[in-house]
Amino acid sequence: MAKIGVRVEATEENTQQRDFSNLPNGDYALEISASEIKEKNENTRDHAINLSVTIDVLAPEELKGRKIFSNYNLQHPNAQVQEIGQKQFACLLRALGMSEAPEDSDELHFITFNAKIGMGKDSKEKNADGSPKYAARNEIKKYYYPDEGNIPDPSVEAAPPARAQAPANDNRQPAGRPAPAAAAGGTRRPWGEKK
């Protein structure tokens, strides 16, 4: 017998399952809830600095709490990659009402901003079967700036698919399939006897 060694309770709160499907295209109210700076090749000419952020949906209400993730290449050995990353980050800053980058990425957290979210593209890199190595995922297509005053109300282009309210743990036998035979001795497995 193997001991688990920790106490974990299967409460309703602990067993909530998250929806990781892509969000429908549309305009959203958002906020950054987490950030991380990642550096590679420090003290070399290939030094790279990337800001990764977790973005939470605030509205529309039916999608509140869903997340998307974004990365900004703030420094990169490829000048074009760095330029694109810095321009995207500048757009984020303006959408947050900031004129320059703060000293700490935590200062970007919990400030509401608005943006259009859409689908990106599949990766150009392919698997052996020809399918994309990485499927398309949500990305920010456009930031709305408070100083322009043209921020649309949060809305999606198509209603999100209805979430079925399945039982938390439905272990019933599917219709038309016989239930497995009970092992001799009640709850013991027929292939393993404890000695």
mmCIF file with all atom_site columns, N, CA and C in Angstrom, residues 9-59:
data_model
loop_
_atom_site.group_PDB
_atom_site.id
_atom_site.type_symbol
_atom_site.label_atom_id
_atom_site.label_alt_id
_atom_site.label_comp_id
_atom_site.label_asym_id
_atom_site.label_entity_id
_atom_site.label_seq_id
_atom_site.pdbx_PDB_ins_code
_atom_site.Cartn_x
_atom_site.Cartn_y
_atom_site.Cartn_z
_atom_site.occupancy
_atom_site.B_iso_or_equiv
_atom_site.pdbx_formal_charge
_atom_site.auth_seq_id
_atom_site.auth_comp_id
_atom_site.auth_asym_id
_atom_site.auth_atom_id
_atom_site.pdbx_PDB_model_num
ATOM 1   N N  . GLU A 1 9  ? -8.929  17.633 0.437   1.00 0.00 ? 9  GLU A N  1
ATOM 2   C CA . GLU A 1 9  ? -10.371 17.443 0.522   1.00 0.00 ? 9  GLU A CA 1
ATOM 3   C C  . GLU A 1 9  ? -11.006 17.695 -0.832  1.00 0.00 ? 9  GLU A C  1
ATOM 4   N N  . ALA A 1 10 ? -11.870 16.804 -1.246  1.00 0.00 ? 10 ALA A N  1
ATOM 5   C CA . ALA A 1 10 ? -12.572 16.930 -2.522  1.00 0.00 ? 10 ALA A CA 1
ATOM 6   C C  . ALA A 1 10 ? -13.864 17.709 -2.316  1.00 0.00 ? 10 ALA A C  1
ATOM 7   N N  . THR A 1 11 ? -13.738 18.967 -1.882  1.00 0.00 ? 11 THR A N  1
ATOM 8   C CA . THR A 1 11 ? -14.902 19.819 -1.672  1.00 0.00 ? 11 THR A CA 1
ATOM 9   C C  . THR A 1 11 ? -15.355 20.389 -3.008  1.00 0.00 ? 11 THR A C  1
ATOM 10  N N  . GLU A 1 12 ? -16.542 20.948 -3.019  1.00 0.00 ? 12 GLU A N  1
ATOM 11  C CA . GLU A 1 12 ? -17.053 21.551 -4.247  1.00 0.00 ? 12 GLU A CA 1
ATOM 12  C C  . GLU A 1 12 ? -16.124 22.661 -4.722  1.00 0.00 ? 12 GLU A C  1
ATOM 13  N N  . GLU A 1 13 ? -15.609 23.447 -3.792  1.00 0.00 ? 13 GLU A N  1
ATOM 14  C CA . GLU A 1 13 ? -14.699 24.542 -4.149  1.00 0.00 ? 13 GLU A CA 1
ATOM 15  C C  . GLU A 1 13 ? -13.407 24.030 -4.770  1.00 0.00 ? 13 GLU A C  1
ATOM 16  N N  . ASN A 1 14 ? -12.851 22.957 -4.226  1.00 0.00 ? 14 ASN A N  1
ATOM 17  C CA . ASN A 1 14 ? -11.581 22.414 -4.723  1.00 0.00 ? 14 ASN A CA 1
ATOM 18  C C  . ASN A 1 14 ? -11.710 21.667 -6.030  1.00 0.00 ? 14 ASN A C  1
ATOM 19  N N  . THR A 1 15 ? -12.918 21.279 -6.398  1.00 0.00 ? 15 THR A N  1
ATOM 20  C CA . THR A 1 15 ? -13.081 20.457 -7.594  1.00 0.00 ? 15 THR A CA 1
ATOM 21  C C  . THR A 1 15 ? -13.737 21.206 -8.745  1.00 0.00 ? 15 THR A C  1
ATOM 22  N N  . GLN A 1 16 ? -13.786 22.537 -8.664  1.00 0.00 ? 16 GLN A N  1
ATOM 23  C CA . GLN A 1 16 ? -14.316 23.315 -9.772  1.00 0.00 ? 16 GLN A CA 1
ATOM 24  C C  . GLN A 1 16 ? -13.394 23.133 -10.969 1.00 0.00 ? 16 GLN A C  1
ATOM 25  N N  . GLN A 1 17 ? -13.956 22.833 -12.124 1.00 0.00 ? 17 GLN A N  1
ATOM 26  C CA . GLN A 1 17 ? -13.153 22.634 -13.317 1.00 0.00 ? 17 GLN A CA 1
ATOM 27  C C  . GLN A 1 17 ? -13.183 23.891 -14.164 1.00 0.00 ? 17 GLN A C  1
ATOM 28  N N  . ARG A 1 18 ? -12.030 24.192 -14.750 1.00 0.00 ? 18 ARG A N  1
ATOM 29  C CA . ARG A 1 18 ? -11.898 25.415 -15.534 1.00 0.00 ? 18 ARG A CA 1
ATOM 30  C C  . ARG A 1 18 ? -12.123 25.126 -17.008 1.00 0.00 ? 18 ARG A C  1
ATOM 31  N N  . ASP A 1 19 ? -12.604 26.141 -17.696 1.00 0.00 ? 19 ASP A N  1
ATOM 32  C CA . ASP A 1 19 ? -12.822 26.050 -19.129 1.00 0.00 ? 19 ASP A CA 1
ATOM 33  C C  . ASP A 1 19 ? -11.598 26.648 -19.817 1.00 0.00 ? 19 ASP A C  1
ATOM 34  N N  . PHE A 1 20 ? -10.854 25.827 -20.545 1.00 0.00 ? 20 PHE A N  1
ATOM 35  C CA . PHE A 1 20 ? -9.656  26.304 -21.228 1.00 0.00 ? 20 PHE A CA 1
ATOM 36  C C  . PHE A 1 20 ? -9.875  26.509 -22.725 1.00 0.00 ? 20 PHE A C  1
ATOM 37  N N  . SER A 1 21 ? -11.120 26.480 -23.172 1.00 0.00 ? 21 SER A N  1
ATOM 38  C CA . SER A 1 21 ? -11.386 26.721 -24.583 1.00 0.00 ? 21 SER A CA 1
ATOM 39  C C  . SER A 1 21 ? -11.142 28.193 -24.894 1.00 0.00 ? 21 SER A C  1
ATOM 40  N N  . ASN A 1 22 ? -10.973 28.497 -26.174 1.00 0.00 ? 22 ASN A N  1
ATOM 41  C CA . ASN A 1 22 ? -10.740 29.874 -26.573 1.00 0.00 ? 22 ASN A CA 1
ATOM 42  C C  . ASN A 1 22 ? -11.985 30.722 -26.371 1.00 0.00 ? 22 ASN A C  1
ATOM 43  N N  . LEU A 1 23 ? -11.762 31.985 -26.103 1.00 0.00 ? 23 LEU A N  1
ATOM 44  C CA . LEU A 1 23 ? -12.857 32.939 -25.959 1.00 0.00 ? 23 LEU A CA 1
ATOM 45  C C  . LEU A 1 23 ? -13.395 33.306 -27.334 1.00 0.00 ? 23 LEU A C  1
ATOM 46  N N  . PRO A 1 24 ? -14.669 33.659 -27.417 1.00 0.00 ? 24 PRO A N  1
ATOM 47  C CA . PRO A 1 24 ? -15.182 34.152 -28.700 1.00 0.00 ? 24 PRO A CA 1
ATOM 48  C C  . PRO A 1 24 ? -14.588 35.525 -29.009 1.00 0.00 ? 24 PRO A C  1
ATOM 49  N N  . ASN A 1 25 ? -14.458 35.836 -30.288 1.00 0.00 ? 25 ASN A N  1
ATOM 50  C CA . ASN A 1 25 ? -13.964 37.149 -30.692 1.00 0.00 ? 25 ASN A CA 1
ATOM 51  C C  . ASN A 1 25 ? -14.881 38.231 -30.141 1.00 0.00 ? 25 ASN A C  1
ATOM 52  N N  . GLY A 1 26 ? -14.290 39.332 -29.720 1.00 0.00 ? 26 GLY A N  1
ATOM 53  C CA . GLY A 1 26 ? -15.108 40.424 -29.232 1.00 0.00 ? 26 GLY A CA 1
ATOM 54  C C  . GLY A 1 26 ? -14.319 41.447 -28.450 1.00 0.00 ? 26 GLY A C  1
ATOM 55  N N  . ASP A 1 27 ? -15.037 42.403 -27.875 1.00 0.00 ? 27 ASP A N  1
ATOM 56  C CA . ASP A 1 27 ? -14.460 43.470 -27.063 1.00 0.00 ? 27 ASP A CA 1
ATOM 57  C C  . ASP A 1 27 ? -14.646 43.123 -25.595 1.00 0.00 ? 27 ASP A C  1
ATOM 58  N N  . TYR A 1 28 ? -13.574 43.245 -24.825 1.00 0.00 ? 28 TYR A N  1
ATOM 59  C CA . TYR A 1 28 ? -13.563 42.804 -23.434 1.00 0.00 ? 28 TYR A CA 1
ATOM 60  C C  . TYR A 1 28 ? -13.031 43.878 -22.499 1.00 0.00 ? 28 TYR A C  1
ATOM 61  N N  . ALA A 1 29 ? -13.527 43.876 -21.266 1.00 0.00 ? 29 ALA A N  1
ATOM 62  C CA . ALA A 1 29 ? -12.911 44.606 -20.165 1.00 0.00 ? 29 ALA A CA 1
ATOM 63  C C  . ALA A 1 29 ? -12.008 43.599 -19.470 1.00 0.00 ? 29 ALA A C  1
ATOM 64  N N  . LEU A 1 30 ? -10.763 43.975 -19.240 1.00 0.00 ? 30 LEU A N  1
ATOM 65  C CA . LEU A 1 30 ? -9.745  43.042 -18.767 1.00 0.00 ? 30 LEU A CA 1
ATOM 66  C C  . LEU A 1 30 ? -8.919  43.654 -17.653 1.00 0.00 ? 30 LEU A C  1
ATOM 67  N N  . GLU A 1 31 ? -8.133  42.809 -16.972 1.00 0.00 ? 31 GLU A N  1
ATOM 68  C CA . GLU A 1 31 ? -7.116  43.288 -16.043 1.00 0.00 ? 31 GLU A CA 1
ATOM 69  C C  . GLU A 1 31 ? -6.024  42.237 -15.941 1.00 0.00 ? 31 GLU A C  1
ATOM 70  N N  . ILE A 1 32 ? -4.809  42.689 -15.701 1.00 0.00 ? 32 ILE A N  1
ATOM 71  C CA . ILE A 1 32 ? -3.677  41.790 -15.502 1.00 0.00 ? 32 ILE A CA 1
ATOM 72  C C  . ILE A 1 32 ? -3.695  41.359 -14.043 1.00 0.00 ? 32 ILE A C  1
ATOM 73  N N  . SER A 1 33 ? -3.635  40.047 -13.819 1.00 0.00 ? 33 SER A N  1
ATOM 74  C CA . SER A 1 33 ? -3.655  39.548 -12.442 1.00 0.00 ? 33 SER A CA 1
ATOM 75  C C  . SER A 1 33 ? -2.310  38.966 -12.018 1.00 0.00 ? 33 SER A C  1
ATOM 76  N N  . ALA A 1 34 ? -1.427  38.691 -12.969 1.00 0.00 ? 34 ALA A N  1
ATOM 77  C CA . ALA A 1 34 ? -0.108  38.142 -12.637 1.00 0.00 ? 34 ALA A CA 1
ATOM 78  C C  . ALA A 1 34 ? 0.864   38.491 -13.754 1.00 0.00 ? 34 ALA A C  1
ATOM 79  N N  . SER A 1 35 ? 2.132   38.610 -13.392 1.00 0.00 ? 35 SER A N  1
ATOM 80  C CA . SER A 1 35 ? 3.160   38.899 -14.393 1.00 0.00 ? 35 SER A CA 1
ATOM 81  C C  . SER A 1 35 ? 4.473   38.275 -13.965 1.00 0.00 ? 35 SER A C  1
ATOM 82  N N  . GLU A 1 36 ? 5.316   38.041 -14.953 1.00 0.00 ? 36 GLU A N  1
ATOM 83  C CA . GLU A 1 36 ? 6.622   37.460 -14.683 1.00 0.00 ? 36 GLU A CA 1
ATOM 84  C C  . GLU A 1 36 ? 7.604   37.940 -15.744 1.00 0.00 ? 36 GLU A C  1
ATOM 85  N N  . ILE A 1 37 ? 8.783   38.342 -15.303 1.00 0.00 ? 37 ILE A N  1
ATOM 86  C CA . ILE A 1 37 ? 9.861   38.703 -16.215 1.00 0.00 ? 37 ILE A CA 1
ATOM 87  C C  . ILE A 1 37 ? 10.751  37.477 -16.379 1.00 0.00 ? 37 ILE A C  1
ATOM 88  N N  . LYS A 1 38 ? 11.008  37.114 -17.636 1.00 0.00 ? 38 LYS A N  1
ATOM 89  C CA . LYS A 1 38 ? 11.890  35.984 -17.922 1.00 0.00 ? 38 LYS A CA 1
ATOM 90  C C  . LYS A 1 38 ? 13.077  36.510 -18.719 1.00 0.00 ? 38 LYS A C  1
ATOM 91  N N  . GLU A 1 39 ? 14.279  36.174 -18.258 1.00 0.00 ? 39 GLU A N  1
ATOM 92  C CA . GLU A 1 39 ? 15.498  36.597 -18.945 1.00 0.00 ? 39 GLU A CA 1
ATOM 93  C C  . GLU A 1 39 ? 16.261  35.375 -19.413 1.00 0.00 ? 39 GLU A C  1
ATOM 94  N N  . LYS A 1 40 ? 16.874  35.503 -20.603 1.00 0.00 ? 40 LYS A N  1
ATOM 95  C CA . LYS A 1 40 ? 17.723  34.442 -21.149 1.00 0.00 ? 40 LYS A CA 1
ATOM 96  C C  . LYS A 1 40 ? 19.033  35.061 -21.616 1.00 0.00 ? 40 LYS A C  1
ATOM 97  N N  . ASN A 1 41 ? 20.082  34.266 -21.568 1.00 0.00 ? 41 ASN A N  1
ATOM 98  C CA . ASN A 1 41 ? 21.395  34.655 -22.100 1.00 0.00 ? 41 ASN A CA 1
ATOM 99  C C  . ASN A 1 41 ? 21.913  35.968 -21.526 1.00 0.00 ? 41 ASN A C  1
ATOM 100 N N  . GLU A 1 42 ? 21.775  36.121 -20.207 1.00 0.00 ? 42 GLU A N  1
ATOM 101 C CA . GLU A 1 42 ? 22.268  37.343 -19.563 1.00 0.00 ? 42 GLU A CA 1
ATOM 102 C C  . GLU A 1 42 ? 23.759  37.525 -19.816 1.00 0.00 ? 42 GLU A C  1
ATOM 103 N N  . ASN A 1 43 ? 24.182  38.764 -19.872 1.00 0.00 ? 43 ASN A N  1
ATOM 104 C CA . ASN A 1 43 ? 25.581  39.145 -20.079 1.00 0.00 ? 43 ASN A CA 1
ATOM 105 C C  . ASN A 1 43 ? 26.148  38.649 -21.404 1.00 0.00 ? 43 ASN A C  1
ATOM 106 N N  . THR A 1 44 ? 25.268  38.475 -22.402 1.00 0.00 ? 44 THR A N  1
ATOM 107 C CA . THR A 1 44 ? 25.716  38.140 -23.751 1.00 0.00 ? 44 THR A CA 1
ATOM 108 C C  . THR A 1 44 ? 25.011  39.073 -24.722 1.00 0.00 ? 44 THR A C  1
ATOM 109 N N  . ARG A 1 45 ? 25.438  39.038 -25.958 1.00 0.00 ? 45 ARG A N  1
ATOM 110 C CA . ARG A 1 45 ? 24.761  39.892 -26.951 1.00 0.00 ? 45 ARG A CA 1
ATOM 111 C C  . ARG A 1 45 ? 23.392  39.327 -27.327 1.00 0.00 ? 45 ARG A C  1
ATOM 112 N N  . ASP A 1 46 ? 23.086  38.094 -26.911 1.00 0.00 ? 46 ASP A N  1
ATOM 113 C CA . ASP A 1 46 ? 21.783  37.477 -27.159 1.00 0.00 ? 46 ASP A CA 1
ATOM 114 C C  . ASP A 1 46 ? 20.829  37.615 -25.979 1.00 0.00 ? 46 ASP A C  1
ATOM 115 N N  . HIS A 1 47 ? 21.135  38.558 -25.087 1.00 0.00 ? 47 HIS A N  1
ATOM 116 C CA . HIS A 1 47 ? 20.298  38.762 -23.903 1.00 0.00 ? 47 HIS A CA 1
ATOM 117 C C  . HIS A 1 47 ? 18.868  39.078 -24.342 1.00 0.00 ? 47 HIS A C  1
ATOM 118 N N  . ALA A 1 48 ? 17.910  38.385 -23.739 1.00 0.00 ? 48 ALA A N  1
ATOM 119 C CA . ALA A 1 48 ? 16.497  38.596 -24.059 1.00 0.00 ? 48 ALA A CA 1
ATOM 120 C C  . ALA A 1 48 ? 15.716  38.772 -22.767 1.00 0.00 ? 48 ALA A C  1
ATOM 121 N N  . ILE A 1 49 ? 14.755  39.704 -22.794 1.00 0.00 ? 49 ILE A N  1
ATOM 122 C CA . ILE A 1 49 ? 13.870  39.944 -21.662 1.00 0.00 ? 49 ILE A CA 1
ATOM 123 C C  . ILE A 1 49 ? 12.438  39.861 -22.170 1.00 0.00 ? 49 ILE A C  1
ATOM 124 N N  . ASN A 1 50 ? 11.639  38.999 -21.527 1.00 0.00 ? 50 ASN A N  1
ATOM 125 C CA . ASN A 1 50 ? 10.261  38.790 -21.927 1.00 0.00 ? 50 ASN A CA 1
ATOM 126 C C  . ASN A 1 50 ? 9.357   39.004 -20.724 1.00 0.00 ? 50 ASN A C  1
ATOM 127 N N  . LEU A 1 51 ? 8.288   39.755 -20.924 1.00 0.00 ? 51 LEU A N  1
ATOM 128 C CA . LEU A 1 51 ? 7.276   39.955 -19.889 1.00 0.00 ? 51 LEU A CA 1
ATOM 129 C C  . LEU A 1 51 ? 6.084   39.072 -20.237 1.00 0.00 ? 51 LEU A C  1
ATOM 130 N N  . SER A 1 52 ? 5.747   38.137 -19.353 1.00 0.00 ? 52 SER A N  1
ATOM 131 C CA . SER A 1 52 ? 4.574   37.272 -19.521 1.00 0.00 ? 52 SER A CA 1
ATOM 132 C C  . SER A 1 52 ? 3.503   37.740 -18.551 1.00 0.00 ? 52 SER A C  1
ATOM 133 N N  . VAL A 1 53 ? 2.276   37.894 -19.043 1.00 0.00 ? 53 VAL A N  1
ATOM 134 C CA . VAL A 1 53 ? 1.185   38.342 -18.184 1.00 0.00 ? 53 VAL A CA 1
ATOM 135 C C  . VAL A 1 53 ? -0.008  37.404 -18.285 1.00 0.00 ? 53 VAL A C  1
ATOM 136 N N  . THR A 1 54 ? -0.716  37.279 -17.170 1.00 0.00 ? 54 THR A N  1
ATOM 137 C CA . THR A 1 54 ? -1.991  36.576 -17.106 1.00 0.00 ? 54 THR A CA 1
ATOM 138 C C  . THR A 1 54 ? -3.063  37.650 -17.060 1.00 0.00 ? 54 THR A C  1
ATOM 139 N N  . ILE A 1 55 ? -4.009  37.572 -17.977 1.00 0.00 ? 55 ILE A N  1
ATOM 140 C CA . ILE A 1 55 ? -5.051  38.586 -18.108 1.00 0.00 ? 55 ILE A CA 1
ATOM 141 C C  . ILE A 1 55 ? -6.400  37.952 -17.801 1.00 0.00 ? 55 ILE A C  1
ATOM 142 N N  . ASP A 1 56 ? -7.142  38.552 -16.877 1.00 0.00 ? 56 ASP A N  1
ATOM 143 C CA . ASP A 1 56 ? -8.459  38.054 -16.491 1.00 0.00 ? 56 ASP A CA 1
ATOM 144 C C  . ASP A 1 56 ? -9.548  38.864 -17.180 1.00 0.00 ? 56 ASP A C  1
ATOM 145 N N  . VAL A 1 57 ? -10.596 38.167 -17.609 1.00 0.00 ? 57 VAL A N  1
ATOM 146 C CA . VAL A 1 57 ? -11.760 38.828 -18.193 1.00 0.00 ? 57 VAL A CA 1
ATOM 147 C C  . VAL A 1 57 ? -12.627 39.366 -17.063 1.00 0.00 ? 57 VAL A C  1
ATOM 148 N N  . LEU A 1 58 ? -13.008 40.638 -17.161 1.00 0.00 ? 58 LEU A N  1
ATOM 149 C CA . LEU A 1 58 ? -13.937 41.259 -16.213 1.00 0.00 ? 58 LEU A CA 1
ATOM 150 C C  . LEU A 1 58 ? -15.343 41.345 -16.797 1.00 0.00 ? 58 LEU A C  1
ATOM 151 N N  . ALA A 1 59 ? -15.438 41.554 -18.117 1.00 0.00 ? 59 ALA A N  1
ATOM 152 C CA . ALA A 1 59 ? -16.729 41.647 -18.798 1.00 0.00 ? 59 ALA A CA 1
ATOM 153 C C  . ALA A 1 59 ? -16.493 41.324 -20.263 1.00 0.00 ? 59 ALA A C  1
#
